[in-house]
C-alpha cells in the first residue's frame, strides 16, 4: 500500500513538486522580509530619540568671554571648555617642538583658521575621565598654563595637549563651526 | 492515513550531539512536529496559538516600552507622550501594545467560547480548563495594572474605584488590604510604582501557566468539533505541516485585523479621557473600564442596595453585608463558576453539535455576555439597571441551574462512531481507511 | 450561525462605539470634512501654518501646548530659521549661574512651547477660576475629536430665552452642560493670514483645529502610510500562505 502510494506521488508529483516548492519558497521569503520589517523598529527604538538628537548640537554666544577668560558649557552630557586665548598663550603653544609632545599635534590643527584665539575642547581628561581644572577664575592651570587634572596629575598646555602625567592623548577637539564672529555651533 | 515526514535536519550531526545531552530538538520534534492532532479541527482551534503569539507580542513591546517609561506620577504621562513623539517608532510600539491588550482579550474570549461550545472543559481536560481560567485571571490583573501606567484620568479613577472594592471585605480586613495595595491613603505614586513592577512581573507568570496549560493539553491531545475521542491513526494527522501552516494562515488573517486597528483606528478601544493627565480632584463624568472588563463591571453594579444586606441583617444580626460586598462577590463569582464548570456539566456528550438544547442555551449565554458588556458601558441609571440585573441573574442561572439540568433532561443527537467515520463511512480499520483515502486521491 | 454570531458581536461593538457622540446633554457635534481623515489622509499644510498662527496669536494667551517642541514645527513646513525665530520670541529660565541665580535666555528649537502661566493656580486666577486645558492632546482627549472642537469654536450664540447665563459664563450648545467659561475666542478677521486666505471665524477654527489635530497626532501621516504598506503586505502574504495551506491539506481532504 505505502509503496504504491509513494511511487504514484513520484510519477505525478514531479511538476507538482517544483510548483509547490517555488510557492513555499516565495511565501517563506515574504515571511522573512516581514519578520525583518518587524524587527527593525524594535531595534531602532533604542537609538537616540528625537529630543536627544535635538540637543546633539548647541550654539554658544562667545561675545561675553574676555581675552584670557574661559567658560564651561554642557554638550551631549559632557563639559566643553571655550577659552579666549591671549597672544602669549597662542605663541607659547605654537613654539613647542613635536618631540616634546606626548601626543604630537600642531596647535594650528586644533583651532579654526583665523580664529586661533578660540580654543574649544571637550573637558574630559583622556586618562580616566575626570574634568580638568583651569577654566574658572582661580583654578590652577598646571605647569603648562593650560589645564590640570586633579585626579591623577595630568598637565595640559595652552593648546590642550597632554604634556605631563598619565593621560595618553590631547584633550579632544569637538566638531564645531563659527556661525559668525560671536556664535559658535558645537556638534 | 497520513504519515509524519521526519525533516532532514533532525539527522544533522550537530543537532544529534546537542540532543543527546539535552533533548531539546527531539522534544520540539515530538511536541510540535510529529504530535498527533485530530484531523477535523476547524478554524475555532486557531485561537489558542494566536493567544500565545499575542502574549509574545505583548511581552516584546512591553519590554521595549519599559526602556522609556517612567513609573512616577510626575513623569508617567509625559514619558508616554515622549514615547509617542520622540522615541523612534515609539508611537508604533505603544499602539501595538495598547491594541494588543484588546486583541489578547478578543482572542482569549473566542478561545473560551470555543471551549464552552465544544465541551473542551470536560473530562479528561478539567485541569487544562482550570489552568485556562487562571490565565484569564492573571491577564485581567495584568491588564488592569497596565491601564493605570499612563496615569491618565481613567487610569487614576479606574484604579481608585477597583482598589476601593476590596474595602467591601468586612471586619476591617478590607480597609487594611486597600491601604496595603495603595501604599498610602489614596491611589498615588507608591501605587503606580508597584503596579509597574507587578505589571512587568505577571506576564512571565502567565508564560509559566501557559507552559502548564500546553503540557496538560498534550497529555490527552486536543478536543475536536465532534467531541469524540481519537481512536487510532486514521483519526489524526501530524501537527506539522498541517496545523503549522493552518496556524500561520490564521496568524496572517489575525495580524491584518490587528494592523487595521493599530494603523487606522488606534484609539478605537480606548477612552478619550485617558489623554487627560490624572487629576485626583476632578472625577470624570463616566468612569468606564476597558471594554473587556465591561461584563464584569455590569455584574458588579447589578446587585441592588438591599439585596443581601436586609435579609442577613434580619437573620444573622451581627454580620452586616453591604451591597458593595455582594457586588464584589458576584463579580468574582462570575469567574469562580468557570472553575467548577466541568463538575456542573455532567452530560457525557462534549460537542454542542450533538446537544440541540445546550446549543440554544449557549447562544443565549453569548448574547447575555454581550448585553452585560453593553450595560457595563452605560451609566447605572434607568432601564440599564433592570437589564443589568436580569442579565446578571441569567449568567448565574445558566451555569448553576441550566447546565446541571440539561445534563439530566437533554436527549443528545446520535453520536458518530469516530472522527473518520463520517468521512469514510466505514469502521475504524486503518488499512481499509488508507485504501479509501487513496481512492479519493 | 457563525455569521449571525459575528454580526451580533460587530453590532454590539458598533453600538457601544457610536453610542457616545456627545458628552452629557451637549448637542452632538456635526461631522466635518478633514483632509487628514480616512485611510490616505494627510494634513492640509496651508491649514497647519495658518492654524499655528491662530494658536500663537489667539489661544496661546491662555492655553499651553507643553508637549510640542518648537523643533517639531519643522515637520509641518517651517524652516529652521523660522523655527529659531519663533522659539526666540519667548524667554526661558537658564541653568543657575555661579551665584545660584536663574537668568532668562531666549528660547531654543529644542525647548517645548512655553506655557502662558507658571502653574495651574495662576491660570485659574487669570480666568475666573476656570483652568484653560493644555491643547497638545485636546483633539484626542474629547469625544468627537476634531469635529467637536470645530463645533465648539464656531458654536457660540445667544442663549435661548429659557436659559440663564451666570456672570462670567458663556452659552455654547456643544459643551457639556452648555455653559462654558471661555468666551468666544475667534473674531472675524481676528488674524491676518500671510497667504491671503480670508480669516472668517469658520476658517480660523478649521485651521487651528487642523493644527491641533497635528499636535495630538504628529505621527498620523507616517502611520497611515505605513499602514497601507503593512496591510497590503499582510494580505499578500496571507494569500500566499493560504494557497500553500490548501496544497498541503489537499492530501487530507
CSV table of C-alpha atoms in Angstrom, one decimal, chain A residues 85-182:
chain,number,residue,atom,x,y,z
A,85,UNK,CA,43.4,82.8,24.4
A,86,UNK,CA,45.9,85.7,24.9
A,87,UNK,CA,48.5,86.2,22.2
A,88,UNK,CA,51.1,85.0,24.7
A,89,UNK,CA,49.2,81.7,25.1
A,90,UNK,CA,48.9,81.2,21.4
A,91,UNK,CA,52.6,81.8,20.7
A,92,UNK,CA,53.6,79.5,23.6
A,93,UNK,CA,51.5,76.8,22.0
A,94,UNK,CA,53.0,77.3,18.6
A,95,UNK,CA,56.6,77.3,19.7
A,96,UNK,CA,56.6,73.7,21.2
A,97,UNK,CA,58.7,71.2,19.2
A,98,UNK,CA,56.9,67.9,18.2
A,99,UNK,CA,59.5,65.8,20.1
A,100,UNK,CA,58.4,67.4,23.4
A,101,UNK,CA,54.8,66.3,23.0
A,102,UNK,CA,53.4,63.0,24.3
A,103,UNK,CA,50.7,63.1,21.6
A,104,UNK,CA,52.3,65.3,18.8
A,105,UNK,CA,49.9,67.7,17.2
A,106,UNK,CA,50.3,71.2,15.8
A,107,UNK,CA,48.4,73.9,17.6
A,108,UNK,CA,47.1,75.3,14.3
A,109,UNK,CA,45.4,72.0,13.7
A,110,UNK,CA,43.4,72.3,16.9
A,111,UNK,CA,41.8,75.7,16.1
A,112,UNK,CA,40.0,77.2,13.2
A,113,UNK,CA,41.9,79.3,10.7
A,114,UNK,CA,41.8,83.0,11.6
A,115,UNK,CA,40.3,82.1,15.0
A,116,UNK,CA,43.4,80.9,16.8
A,117,UNK,CA,42.3,82.8,19.9
A,118,UNK,CA,39.4,80.5,20.3
A,119,UNK,CA,40.3,77.1,21.8
A,120,UNK,CA,37.4,74.7,22.2
A,121,UNK,CA,38.0,71.4,23.9
A,122,UNK,CA,35.9,68.6,25.4
A,123,UNK,CA,36.7,68.9,29.1
A,124,UNK,CA,37.2,65.3,29.8
A,125,UNK,CA,40.6,64.0,30.8
A,126,UNK,CA,41.8,61.4,28.4
A,127,UNK,CA,43.2,59.3,31.2
A,128,UNK,CA,40.2,58.1,33.1
A,129,UNK,CA,37.5,60.8,32.5
A,130,UNK,CA,37.8,63.4,35.3
A,131,UNK,CA,37.2,67.1,34.5
A,132,UNK,CA,40.5,69.0,34.5
A,133,UNK,CA,40.8,72.3,36.4
A,134,UNK,CA,41.8,75.6,34.7
A,135,UNK,CA,38.6,77.1,33.2
A,136,UNK,CA,37.1,79.1,36.0
A,137,UNK,CA,38.7,82.0,37.8
A,138,UNK,CA,41.2,81.0,40.4
A,139,UNK,CA,41.5,77.4,39.3
A,140,UNK,CA,45.1,76.2,38.9
A,141,UNK,CA,46.2,75.8,35.3
A,142,UNK,CA,49.0,73.3,36.0
A,143,UNK,CA,52.6,73.6,35.0
A,144,UNK,CA,52.0,74.4,31.3
A,145,UNK,CA,49.4,77.1,31.9
A,146,UNK,CA,46.6,75.1,30.3
A,147,UNK,CA,44.7,72.7,32.5
A,148,UNK,CA,45.5,70.4,35.4
A,149,UNK,CA,43.6,67.2,36.2
A,150,UNK,CA,43.4,66.7,40.0
A,151,UNK,CA,42.6,63.0,39.8
A,152,UNK,CA,45.9,61.6,38.7
A,153,UNK,CA,48.0,64.7,37.9
A,154,UNK,CA,47.8,65.2,34.1
A,155,UNK,CA,49.0,68.6,32.9
A,156,UNK,CA,47.7,70.1,29.6
A,157,UNK,CA,49.2,73.1,27.8
A,158,UNK,CA,47.6,76.2,26.3
A,159,UNK,CA,46.6,74.1,23.3
A,160,UNK,CA,45.0,71.5,25.5
A,161,UNK,CA,47.8,69.0,24.7
A,162,UNK,CA,49.0,66.5,27.3
A,163,UNK,CA,52.4,67.4,28.5
A,164,UNK,CA,53.0,65.5,31.8
A,165,UNK,CA,51.1,62.9,33.6
A,166,UNK,CA,49.3,59.6,32.8
A,167,UNK,CA,46.9,60.9,30.2
A,168,UNK,CA,47.7,59.3,26.8
A,169,UNK,CA,46.1,61.8,24.4
A,170,UNK,CA,45.4,65.5,24.0
A,171,UNK,CA,42.1,66.9,25.1
A,172,UNK,CA,39.6,66.2,22.3
A,173,UNK,CA,38.6,69.0,19.9
A,174,UNK,CA,34.9,68.5,19.1
A,175,UNK,CA,33.3,69.3,15.8
A,176,UNK,CA,32.4,73.0,15.7
A,177,UNK,CA,31.7,75.9,13.3
A,178,UNK,CA,31.6,79.6,13.7
A,179,UNK,CA,28.2,80.8,12.5
A,180,UNK,CA,29.5,84.3,12.8
A,181,UNK,CA,32.1,86.2,14.9
A,182,UNK,CA,30.0,85.8,18.1
